Structures are given as C-alpha cells and as structure tokens.
PDB file of C-alpha atoms in Angstrom:
ATOM      1  CA  MET A 101     -51.864 -31.403-103.255  1.00 59.00           C
ATOM      2  CA  ASP A 102     -51.169 -34.031-100.439  1.00 64.00           C
ATOM      3  CA  PRO A 103     -51.201 -37.536-101.946  1.00 64.00           C
ATOM      4  CA  SER A 104     -52.187 -38.935 -98.436  1.00 63.00           C
ATOM      5  CA  ALA A 105     -55.458 -37.160 -98.800  1.00 62.00           C
ATOM      6  CA  TYR A 106     -56.600 -39.549-101.402  1.00 64.00           C
ATOM      7  CA  ARG A 107     -57.970 -42.967-100.672  1.00 63.00           C
ATOM      8  CA  PRO A 108     -57.934 -45.488-103.500  1.00 62.00           C
ATOM      9  CA  ILE A 109     -61.081 -47.605-103.987  1.00 66.00           C
ATOM     10  CA  SER A 110     -60.557 -51.176-104.794  1.00 67.00           C
ATOM     11  CA  ASN A 111     -62.177 -52.459-107.981  1.00 68.00           C
ATOM     12  CA  ILE A 112     -63.232 -55.919-106.915  1.00 72.00           C
ATOM     13  CA  PRO A 113     -64.848 -58.513-109.441  1.00 75.00           C
ATOM     14  CA  VAL A 114     -68.484 -59.146-109.243  1.00 79.00           C
ATOM     15  CA  MET A 115     -67.995 -62.760-108.224  1.00 81.00           C
ATOM     16  CA  GLY A 116     -65.768 -61.748-105.429  1.00 77.00           C
ATOM     17  CA  LYS A 117     -68.261 -59.210-104.256  1.00 80.00           C
ATOM     18  CA  LEU A 118     -70.947 -61.831-104.078  1.00 86.00           C
ATOM     19  CA  PHE A 119     -68.740 -64.202-102.124  1.00 85.00           C
ATOM     20  CA  LYS A 120     -67.857 -61.446 -99.623  1.00 84.00           C
ATOM     21  CA  LYS A 121     -71.516 -60.595 -99.151  1.00 88.00           C
ATOM     22  CA  LEU A 122     -72.056 -64.303 -98.201  1.00 90.00           C
ATOM     23  CA  LEU A 123     -69.166 -63.973 -95.698  1.00 90.00           C
ATOM     24  CA  TYR A 124     -70.584 -60.641 -94.320  1.00 90.00           C
ATOM     25  CA  ASN A 125     -74.020 -62.383 -93.688  1.00 92.00           C
ATOM     26  CA  TYR A 126     -72.323 -65.419 -92.084  1.00 92.00           C
ATOM     27  CA  ILE A 127     -70.031 -63.363 -89.771  1.00 92.00           C
ATOM     28  CA  ILE A 128     -72.538 -60.615 -88.702  1.00 92.00           C
ATOM     29  CA  SER A 129     -74.983 -63.484 -87.615  1.00 91.00           C
ATOM     30  CA  ARG A 130     -72.328 -64.841 -85.301  1.00 91.00           C
ATOM     31  CA  VAL A 131     -70.757 -61.616 -83.908  1.00 92.00           C
ATOM     32  CA  GLU A 132     -73.904 -59.584 -83.468  1.00 91.00           C
ATOM     33  CA  PRO A 133     -74.681 -60.635 -79.832  1.00 89.00           C
ATOM     34  CA  LYS A 134     -71.003 -59.918 -78.670  1.00 89.00           C
ATOM     35  CA  LEU A 135     -71.001 -56.271 -80.208  1.00 90.00           C
ATOM     36  CA  SER A 136     -71.027 -53.371 -77.715  1.00 90.00           C
ATOM     37  CA  ASN A 137     -74.319 -51.624 -77.342  1.00 92.00           C
ATOM     38  CA  ASN A 138     -72.590 -48.441 -78.162  1.00 94.00           C
ATOM     39  CA  GLN A 139     -71.860 -49.523 -81.739  1.00 92.00           C
ATOM     40  CA  HIS A 140     -74.354 -48.049 -84.251  1.00 94.00           C
ATOM     41  CA  GLY A 141     -72.550 -48.786 -87.663  1.00 88.00           C
ATOM     42  CA  VAL A 142     -73.500 -51.637 -90.170  1.00 84.00           C
ATOM     43  CA  ARG A 143     -76.097 -53.206 -87.797  1.00 87.00           C
ATOM     44  CA  LYS A 144     -79.870 -53.861 -88.239  1.00 88.00           C
ATOM     45  CA  PHE A 145     -82.135 -51.292 -86.668  1.00 90.00           C
ATOM     46  CA  ARG A 146     -79.127 -48.846 -86.120  1.00 92.00           C
ATOM     47  CA  SER A 147     -77.894 -45.984 -88.127  1.00 93.00           C
ATOM     48  CA  CYS A 148     -76.693 -42.415 -87.794  1.00 93.00           C
ATOM     49  CA  MET A 149     -80.121 -41.425 -86.519  1.00 94.00           C
ATOM     50  CA  THR A 150     -80.111 -43.804 -83.631  1.00 96.00           C
ATOM     51  CA  ALA A 151     -76.531 -42.634 -82.696  1.00 95.00           C
ATOM     52  CA  ASN A 152     -77.626 -39.093 -82.745  1.00 94.00           C
ATOM     53  CA  ALA A 153     -80.806 -39.775 -80.726  1.00 95.00           C
ATOM     54  CA  VAL A 154     -78.803 -41.603 -78.002  1.00 96.00           C
ATOM     55  CA  PHE A 155     -76.164 -38.719 -77.949  1.00 96.00           C
ATOM     56  CA  SER A 156     -78.812 -36.083 -77.997  1.00 93.00           C
ATOM     57  CA  SER A 157     -80.810 -37.778 -75.143  1.00 95.00           C
ATOM     58  CA  PHE A 158     -77.635 -37.777 -72.938  1.00 96.00           C
ATOM     59  CA  VAL A 159     -76.957 -34.104 -73.656  1.00 94.00           C
ATOM     60  CA  PHE A 160     -80.501 -32.884 -72.995  1.00 93.00           C
ATOM     61  CA  LYS A 161     -80.814 -35.010 -69.635  1.00 94.00           C
ATOM     62  CA  SER A 162     -77.431 -33.649 -68.584  1.00 94.00           C
ATOM     63  CA  ILE A 163     -78.057 -29.921 -69.208  1.00 92.00           C
ATOM     64  CA  ASP A 164     -81.525 -30.241 -67.818  1.00 91.00           C
ATOM     65  CA  LYS A 165     -79.959 -30.918 -64.408  1.00 90.00           C
ATOM     66  CA  ARG A 166     -79.525 -27.892 -62.330  1.00 88.00           C
ATOM     67  CA  ASN A 167     -76.089 -26.191 -63.018  1.00 87.00           C
ATOM     68  CA  SER A 168     -74.982 -29.254 -65.007  1.00 91.00           C
ATOM     69  CA  ASN A 169     -73.108 -29.128 -68.143  1.00 92.00           C
ATOM     70  CA  CYS A 170     -72.122 -31.798 -70.790  1.00 95.00           C
ATOM     71  CA  GLY A 171     -68.727 -32.203 -72.547  1.00 95.00           C
ATOM     72  CA  ALA A 172     -68.186 -34.242 -75.789  1.00 96.00           C
ATOM     73  CA  LEU A 173     -64.978 -35.184 -77.585  1.00 97.00           C
ATOM     74  CA  PHE A 174     -65.148 -35.929 -81.194  1.00 97.00           C
ATOM     75  CA  ILE A 175     -62.082 -37.964 -82.147  1.00 96.00           C
ATOM     76  CA  ASP A 176     -60.747 -38.303 -85.746  1.00 94.00           C
ATOM     77  CA  LEU A 177     -58.453 -41.022 -86.768  1.00 93.00           C
ATOM     78  CA  LYS A 178     -56.003 -40.742 -89.622  1.00 90.00           C
ATOM     79  CA  ARG A 179     -56.777 -43.165 -92.408  1.00 83.00           C
ATOM     80  CA  ALA A 180     -58.486 -45.542 -89.942  1.00 85.00           C
ATOM     81  CA  PHE A 181     -59.419 -48.321 -92.340  1.00 83.00           C
ATOM     82  CA  ASP A 182     -55.976 -48.391 -93.992  1.00 81.00           C
ATOM     83  CA  PHE A 183     -54.185 -48.706 -90.712  1.00 84.00           C
ATOM     84  CA  VAL A 184     -55.876 -51.890 -89.392  1.00 88.00           C
ATOM     85  CA  ASP A 185     -53.303 -54.622 -88.670  1.00 87.00           C
ATOM     86  CA  PRO A 186     -54.728 -57.788 -90.254  1.00 87.00           C
ATOM     87  CA  PHE A 187     -52.893 -59.922 -87.668  1.00 89.00           C
ATOM     88  CA  LEU A 188     -54.421 -57.958 -84.640  1.00 91.00           C
ATOM     89  CA  LEU A 189     -57.755 -58.215 -86.442  1.00 90.00           C
ATOM     90  CA  LEU A 190     -57.526 -61.894 -86.800  1.00 90.00           C
ATOM     91  CA  LYS A 191     -56.362 -62.296 -83.194  1.00 91.00           C
ATOM     92  CA  ALA A 192     -59.463 -60.255 -82.015  1.00 90.00           C
ATOM     93  CA  MET A 193     -61.860 -62.265 -84.176  1.00 90.00           C
ATOM     94  CA  HIS A 194     -60.457 -65.406 -82.645  1.00 91.00           C
ATOM     95  CA  GLU A 195     -60.224 -64.330 -78.928  1.00 90.00           C
ATOM     96  CA  LYS A 196     -63.275 -62.029 -78.600  1.00 90.00           C
ATOM     97  CA  TYR A 197     -65.720 -63.484 -81.156  1.00 91.00           C
ATOM     98  CA  ASN A 198     -64.622 -67.074 -81.241  1.00 91.00           C
ATOM     99  CA  LEU A 199     -64.929 -67.605 -84.861  1.00 91.00           C
ATOM    100  CA  ASN A 200     -63.878 -70.827 -86.241  1.00 89.00           C
ATOM    101  CA  SER A 201     -60.346 -71.518 -87.574  1.00 90.00           C
ATOM    102  CA  ASN A 202     -61.395 -72.324 -91.208  1.00 90.00           C
ATOM    103  CA  LEU A 203     -63.072 -68.867 -91.388  1.00 90.00           C
ATOM    104  CA  LEU A 204     -60.183 -67.134 -89.985  1.00 91.00           C
ATOM    105  CA  ALA A 205     -57.923 -68.903 -92.590  1.00 90.00           C
ATOM    106  CA  LEU A 206     -60.104 -67.561 -95.270  1.00 87.00           C
ATOM    107  CA  LEU A 207     -59.956 -64.185 -93.869  1.00 85.00           C
ATOM    108  CA  ALA A 208     -56.215 -64.220 -93.595  1.00 86.00           C
ATOM    109  CA  ASN A 209     -56.203 -65.006 -97.291  1.00 81.00           C
ATOM    110  CA  PHE A 210     -58.461 -62.098 -97.917  1.00 77.00           C
ATOM    111  CA  CYS A 211     -56.272 -59.688 -95.915  1.00 76.00           C
ATOM    112  CA  LEU A 212     -52.655 -60.685 -96.625  1.00 77.00           C
ATOM    113  CA  SER A 213     -50.317 -60.528 -99.624  1.00 70.00           C
ATOM    114  CA  ARG A 214     -52.763 -58.758-101.966  1.00 74.00           C
ATOM    115  CA  ASN A 215     -51.377 -57.514-105.252  1.00 76.00           C
ATOM    116  CA  PHE A 216     -52.652 -54.224-106.656  1.00 76.00           C
ATOM    117  CA  GLN A 217     -51.998 -51.720-109.417  1.00 78.00           C
ATOM    118  CA  ILE A 218     -52.913 -48.001-109.683  1.00 78.00           C
ATOM    119  CA  ARG A 219     -54.428 -46.784-112.848  1.00 79.00           C
ATOM    120  CA  ILE A 220     -54.744 -43.126-113.789  1.00 81.00           C
ATOM    121  CA  GLY A 221     -56.022 -42.603-117.298  1.00 84.00           C
ATOM    122  CA  ASN A 222     -53.818 -44.612-119.703  1.00 89.00           C
ATOM    123  CA  PHE A 223     -51.103 -45.238-117.194  1.00 89.00           C
ATOM    124  CA  THR A 224     -50.965 -48.322-115.083  1.00 87.00           C
ATOM    125  CA  SER A 225     -48.388 -48.852-112.361  1.00 86.00           C
ATOM    126  CA  ALA A 226     -46.391 -51.885-111.505  1.00 87.00           C
ATOM    127  CA  ASN A 227     -47.852 -54.572-109.127  1.00 84.00           C
ATOM    128  CA  TYR A 228     -47.476 -53.900-105.395  1.00 79.00           C
ATOM    129  CA  VAL A 229     -48.052 -56.045-102.362  1.00 77.00           C
ATOM    130  CA  PHE A 230     -50.617 -54.542-100.018  1.00 71.00           C
ATOM    131  CA  ASN A 231     -51.491 -56.097 -96.610  1.00 69.00           C
ATOM    132  CA  SER A 232     -54.784 -54.431 -95.391  1.00 69.00           C
ATOM    133  CA  ALA A 233     -57.810 -55.924 -93.417  1.00 64.00           C
ATOM    134  CA  CYS A 234     -60.223 -53.108 -94.719  1.00 72.00           C
ATOM    135  CA  LEU A 235     -59.955 -52.297 -98.318  1.00 69.00           C
ATOM    136  CA  GLN A 236     -61.871 -49.430 -99.328  1.00 71.00           C
ATOM    137  CA  GLY A 237     -64.671 -50.603-101.777  1.00 69.00           C
ATOM    138  CA  SER A 238     -64.933 -54.072-100.224  1.00 77.00           C
ATOM    139  CA  THR A 239     -68.248 -55.271 -98.798  1.00 80.00           C
ATOM    140  CA  LEU A 240     -66.487 -56.814 -95.813  1.00 85.00           C
ATOM    141  CA  ALA A 241     -64.327 -53.786 -94.952  1.00 84.00           C
ATOM    142  CA  PRO A 242     -66.961 -51.799 -92.869  1.00 88.00           C
ATOM    143  CA  LEU A 243     -67.750 -54.912 -90.842  1.00 90.00           C
ATOM    144  CA  LEU A 244     -64.195 -55.971 -90.299  1.00 90.00           C
ATOM    145  CA  PHE A 245     -63.281 -52.492 -89.207  1.00 90.00           C
ATOM    146  CA  MET A 246     -66.330 -52.414 -86.691  1.00 92.00           C
ATOM    147  CA  LEU A 247     -65.286 -55.694 -85.185  1.00 92.00           C
ATOM    148  CA  PHE A 248     -61.714 -54.360 -84.714  1.00 92.00           C
ATOM    149  CA  PHE A 249     -62.791 -50.864 -83.373  1.00 93.00           C
ATOM    150  CA  ASP A 250     -65.453 -52.400 -81.111  1.00 92.00           C
ATOM    151  CA  GLN A 251     -62.605 -53.386 -78.704  1.00 92.00           C
ATOM    152  CA  ILE A 252     -62.247 -49.808 -77.482  1.00 93.00           C
ATOM    153  CA  SER A 253     -64.774 -50.703 -74.807  1.00 89.00           C
ATOM    154  CA  GLU A 254     -61.773 -52.002 -72.855  1.00 88.00           C
ATOM    155  CA  CYS A 255     -60.222 -48.601 -72.524  1.00 92.00           C
ATOM    156  CA  ILE A 256     -62.990 -46.042 -72.236  1.00 94.00           C
ATOM    157  CA  SER A 257     -64.744 -45.534 -68.862  1.00 92.00           C
ATOM    158  CA  LEU A 258     -66.953 -42.667 -69.938  1.00 95.00           C
ATOM    159  CA  GLY A 259     -69.879 -42.778 -72.158  1.00 96.00           C
ATOM    160  CA  TYR A 260     -69.108 -43.104 -75.889  1.00 97.00           C
ATOM    161  CA  LEU A 261     -70.783 -43.901 -79.250  1.00 97.00           C
ATOM    162  CA  LEU A 262     -69.434 -45.442 -82.310  1.00 95.00           C
ATOM    163  CA  PHE A 263     -70.440 -45.281 -85.936  1.00 94.00           C
ATOM    164  CA  ALA A 264     -67.703 -46.931 -88.238  1.00 87.00           C
ATOM    165  CA  ASP A 265     -64.686 -44.768 -87.345  1.00 88.00           C
ATOM    166  CA  ASP A 266     -66.670 -41.807 -85.936  1.00 92.00           C
ATOM    167  CA  LEU A 267     -66.117 -41.884 -82.071  1.00 96.00           C
ATOM    168  CA  VAL A 268     -67.588 -39.390 -79.584  1.00 97.00           C
ATOM    169  CA  ILE A 269     -66.812 -39.536 -75.904  1.00 97.00           C
ATOM    170  CA  PHE A 270     -68.983 -37.690 -73.438  1.00 97.00           C
ATOM    171  CA  THR A 271     -69.557 -36.905 -69.793  1.00 96.00           C
ATOM    172  CA  SER A 272     -71.341 -34.633 -67.567  1.00 95.00           C
ATOM    173  CA  SER A 273     -70.761 -32.522 -64.365  1.00 94.00           C
ATOM    174  CA  THR A 274     -71.608 -29.435 -62.531  1.00 91.00           C
ATOM    175  CA  SER A 275     -67.987 -28.454 -62.898  1.00 90.00           C
ATOM    176  CA  SER A 276     -66.433 -27.717 -66.255  1.00 89.00           C
ATOM    177  CA  THR A 277     -62.951 -28.490 -64.857  1.00 90.00           C
ATOM    178  CA  ASP A 278     -64.188 -31.986 -63.941  1.00 94.00           C
ATOM    179  CA  ILE A 279     -65.563 -32.421 -67.452  1.00 94.00           C
ATOM    180  CA  VAL A 280     -62.277 -31.290 -68.905  1.00 94.00           C
ATOM    181  CA  CYS A 281     -60.139 -33.718 -66.594  1.00 94.00           C
ATOM    182  CA  ASN A 282     -62.532 -36.552 -67.470  1.00 96.00           C
ATOM    183  CA  LEU A 283     -62.084 -35.952 -71.262  1.00 96.00           C
ATOM    184  CA  ASN A 284     -58.316 -35.685 -70.962  1.00 95.00           C
ATOM    185  CA  SER A 285     -58.055 -38.883 -69.057  1.00 95.00           C
ATOM    186  CA  ALA A 286     -60.280 -40.569 -71.593  1.00 96.00           C
ATOM    187  CA  LEU A 287     -58.195 -39.238 -74.464  1.00 96.00           C
ATOM    188  CA  THR A 288     -54.959 -40.468 -72.795  1.00 95.00           C
ATOM    189  CA  ASP A 289     -56.383 -43.937 -72.352  1.00 96.00           C
ATOM    190  CA  PHE A 290     -57.742 -44.065 -75.898  1.00 96.00           C
ATOM    191  CA  ASN A 291     -54.504 -42.948 -77.309  1.00 95.00           C
ATOM    192  CA  ALA A 292     -52.591 -45.613 -75.459  1.00 95.00           C
ATOM    193  CA  TRP A 293     -55.053 -48.172 -77.025  1.00 95.00           C
ATOM    194  CA  CYS A 294     -54.432 -46.622 -80.479  1.00 95.00           C
ATOM    195  CA  LEU A 295     -50.632 -46.884 -80.127  1.00 94.00           C
ATOM    196  CA  LYS A 296     -50.880 -50.504 -78.970  1.00 94.00           C
ATOM    197  CA  ASN A 297     -53.140 -51.374 -82.088  1.00 93.00           C
ATOM    198  CA  ASN A 298     -51.367 -49.168 -84.737  1.00 91.00           C
ATOM    199  CA  LEU A 299     -54.064 -46.638 -85.136  1.00 93.00           C
ATOM    200  CA  VAL A 300     -53.322 -42.822 -85.050  1.00 93.00           C
ATOM    201  CA  ILE A 301     -55.427 -40.037 -83.702  1.00 95.00           C
ATOM    202  CA  ASN A 302     -55.544 -36.915 -85.953  1.00 93.00           C
ATOM    203  CA  PHE A 303     -55.399 -34.232 -83.293  1.00 93.00           C
ATOM    204  CA  SER A 304     -55.759 -31.312 -85.660  1.00 92.00           C
ATOM    205  CA  LYS A 305     -59.272 -32.610 -86.569  1.00 94.00           C
ATOM    206  CA  THR A 306     -60.204 -33.796 -83.120  1.00 96.00           C
ATOM    207  CA  LYS A 307     -62.540 -31.199 -81.653  1.00 96.00           C
ATOM    208  CA  TRP A 308     -64.473 -30.827 -78.330  1.00 96.00           C
ATOM    209  CA  MET A 309     -67.568 -29.095 -77.173  1.00 94.00           C
ATOM    210  CA  LEU A 310     -69.219 -28.080 -74.057  1.00 93.00           C
ATOM    211  CA  PHE A 311     -72.981 -28.032 -73.956  1.00 93.00           C
ATOM    212  CA  SER A 312     -74.913 -25.827 -71.564  1.00 90.00           C
ATOM    213  CA  LYS A 313     -78.218 -24.149 -71.192  1.00 83.00           C
ATOM    214  CA  THR A 314     -76.467 -20.944 -70.232  1.00 76.00           C
ATOM    215  CA  SER A 315     -73.051 -19.467 -71.328  1.00 65.00           C
ATOM    216  CA  CYS A 316     -70.453 -21.567 -69.766  1.00 59.00           C
ATOM    217  CA  HIS A 317     -66.671 -20.727 -70.257  1.00 59.00           C
ATOM    218  CA  THR A 318     -63.579 -22.699 -69.343  1.00 59.00           C
ATOM    219  CA  ASP A 319     -60.481 -21.188 -68.106  1.00 59.00           C
ATOM    220  CA  ASP A 320     -57.578 -21.058 -70.762  1.00 56.00           C
ATOM    221  CA  ALA A 321     -55.482 -23.223 -68.524  1.00 54.00           C
ATOM    222  CA  CYS A 322     -58.359 -25.866 -68.392  1.00 75.00           C
ATOM    223  CA  GLN A 323     -58.523 -27.167 -71.874  1.00 87.00           C
ATOM    224  CA  VAL A 324     -58.713 -30.694 -73.398  1.00 92.00           C
ATOM    225  CA  SER A 325     -55.212 -31.552 -74.552  1.00 90.00           C
ATOM    226  CA  TYR A 326     -52.820 -34.388 -75.033  1.00 90.00           C
ATOM    227  CA  GLU A 327     -49.049 -33.846 -74.242  1.00 86.00           C
ATOM    228  CA  ASN A 328     -49.146 -30.162 -74.726  1.00 84.00           C
ATOM    229  CA  VAL A 329     -51.204 -30.495 -77.878  1.00 88.00           C
ATOM    230  CA  ALA A 330     -54.419 -28.531 -77.351  1.00 91.00           C
ATOM    231  CA  ILE A 331     -57.704 -29.832 -78.779  1.00 94.00           C
ATOM    232  CA  GLU A 332     -59.703 -27.211 -80.428  1.00 94.00           C
ATOM    233  CA  LYS A 333     -62.857 -26.190 -78.547  1.00 93.00           C
ATOM    234  CA  VAL A 334     -65.749 -25.527 -81.022  1.00 93.00           C
ATOM    235  CA  ALA A 335     -69.090 -23.896 -80.751  1.00 90.00           C
ATOM    236  CA  ASN A 336     -70.503 -25.849 -83.568  1.00 91.00           C
ATOM    237  CA  PHE A 337     -69.712 -29.382 -84.916  1.00 94.00           C
ATOM    238  CA  LYS A 338     -71.250 -31.604 -87.647  1.00 93.00           C
ATOM    239  CA  TYR A 339     -71.830 -34.992 -86.110  1.00 94.00           C
ATOM    240  CA  LEU A 340     -73.145 -37.739 -88.458  1.00 93.00           C
ATOM    241  CA  GLY A 341     -74.944 -35.310 -90.623  1.00 91.00           C
ATOM    242  CA  VAL A 342     -76.519 -33.126 -87.799  1.00 92.00           C
ATOM    243  CA  PHE A 343     -75.151 -29.749 -86.971  1.00 92.00           C
ATOM    244  CA  LEU A 344     -74.661 -29.396 -83.310  1.00 92.00           C
ATOM    245  CA  ASP A 345     -74.438 -26.108 -81.327  1.00 90.00           C
ATOM    246  CA  GLU A 346     -73.653 -25.430 -77.638  1.00 89.00           C
ATOM    247  CA  ARG A 347     -77.042 -24.774 -76.490  1.00 83.00           C
ATOM    248  CA  ARG A 348     -78.581 -27.687 -78.642  1.00 80.00           C
ATOM    249  CA  SER A 349     -81.001 -25.327 -80.359  1.00 83.00           C
ATOM    250  CA  PHE A 350     -80.532 -26.928 -83.741  1.00 83.00           C
ATOM    251  CA  ILE A 351     -80.618 -23.545 -85.339  1.00 85.00           C
ATOM    252  CA  ASP A 352     -77.502 -24.201 -87.332  1.00 85.00           C
ATOM    253  CA  HIS A 353     -78.916 -27.311 -88.644  1.00 86.00           C
ATOM    254  CA  PHE A 354     -82.312 -25.841 -89.395  1.00 87.00           C
ATOM    255  CA  GLU A 355     -80.517 -23.104 -91.440  1.00 87.00           C
ATOM    256  CA  HIS A 356     -78.408 -25.681 -93.293  1.00 85.00           C
ATOM    257  CA  VAL A 357     -81.428 -27.709 -94.319  1.00 87.00           C
ATOM    258  CA  PHE A 358     -83.463 -24.605 -95.143  1.00 86.00           C
ATOM    259  CA  ASN A 359     -80.659 -23.200 -97.302  1.00 87.00           C
ATOM    260  CA  LYS A 360     -80.444 -26.658 -99.212  1.00 87.00           C
ATOM    261  CA  LEU A 361     -84.000 -26.679 -99.749  1.00 88.00           C
ATOM    262  CA  CYS A 362     -83.999 -23.085-101.064  1.00 88.00           C
ATOM    263  CA  SER A 363     -81.109 -23.910-103.464  1.00 86.00           C
ATOM    264  CA  ALA A 364     -83.049 -27.026-104.692  1.00 84.00           C
ATOM    265  CA  THR A 365     -86.054 -25.212-105.462  1.00 81.00           C
ATOM    266  CA  THR A 366     -84.541 -22.236-107.348  1.00 74.00           C
TER     267      THR A 366
END
C-alpha cells in the first residue's frame, strides 16, 4: 500500500466552516468577472455538463470538417491541492484579482502554520505544522485552487478547459503530425509553468486521444511525449463522468449507463 495514495480530510469545526462560507461568498463575488471563460469549476451556471458540452462541440465541429481530426491531451496532476504554494497563491490574489490587504492577511493566517494531528482508531499522532493553501475538506479549498490554477491562461495557446484540477488541452488539424506537435508544445509550456509554481504533472496518468470520423493512425515516431517520456494514446477515456471514444459515438458511455441501470434494477 502506497501512503501517498491517501489524502487526509481536514475535520474543521462548524463555526470555522460557517466563517469560511462567508469568506467564499465574499471572494467569489469579487473575482468572478476576472476568471477565465475556460474555467467551469465552482461557478454559478457552470458544471461538468457545461465543460463536456463545450468540449464535445469543439470535437464535433473539428471532425465534421473535411479530412480534419481533433487531438486532446488530458493532464493529471500529482496531489494538486496539496502542492499549492500559499505564498504564490497570495501573490496571485493580490496581483491578478486585486483583493484587499486585510483579506490577504486573513487568508495568510488561514494557510500558514496550521497544526494538525492524525487519528487512526484509538491512535493520535503528535502535532505537526502544515502549510497548505487548499486543505481537503475546507469550503475554501476548491475556490482557492481555482484562483491559483486559472493562471495557466498565460502559458497555453491552444484551446483548453478547466474543472478544478481537471485540465484538457485540445487542437484540430488535417494533419495528425501537426496535432501531435501542437500538443507536445503545449505540454512543454504547461510543464514549465508547473515547475515555476511547484506543481507536478503525473505523466503516467496523463493520456491523449485522437478523434476522427474515420480510422486515423499516427506513426510510432510521432507521439505526444515530454523529454522521452511517452504519453499513452488511448481509444477511450472518462472525462468528467462521460466515457469518450475516438469516434464520439458515445457507445461506451451508453453501455456504462445501461449496465448501471441493469444492476440497480436486479
């Protein structure tokens, strides 16, 4: 068992949760106009459905063009919430979102020098200091992560969509070679941004797909990769709850829903 695969959930007092909900409402009302239109997480009138609708629209429009294909890169981050640097987050909230100094001081107190214990059964550990901007279980964590991650607009030139830490980058062309080159360039630029901001791409879980109305194959020498680490090309992928396939037939998703309904009624 890998201990790093487990993410602790913070047990926050009720009054703390209420106060953070007030902070959440205050912050979102001031940053909403400045958020990227590609961000679909924790926002009014946006959801997994809207992100999937925008992505599907791009794919269908791309493959409906004569001889055109669409490539998509689904990027996974290692423990994204845990690795958000509180100082970089506060800097972004000051420079990009122009939040006032009193609020930033309050958030600094929220993010820095937290004491925590681990409880398993009857065992309780010693106190540890934990500096994290996005504690699992906190009402503010998804919002703070969204504000931090929304900055990737400065490094990605292709189309992309965000939902919390789910990122998909996509492009289209009549040449599969051009698609791969564009995705490789976007991956390099995004990884440079991650290194600058203390985030880590999980290359083993990052996948890419090539959508086409007809069978479209890429040469073995023409694959999405980063520094000789090949990104796995898949024929099927689950994106925000929807099973995608290369032809966008939704057969895999239909079978998944059908099997769930069958198991629920038997």
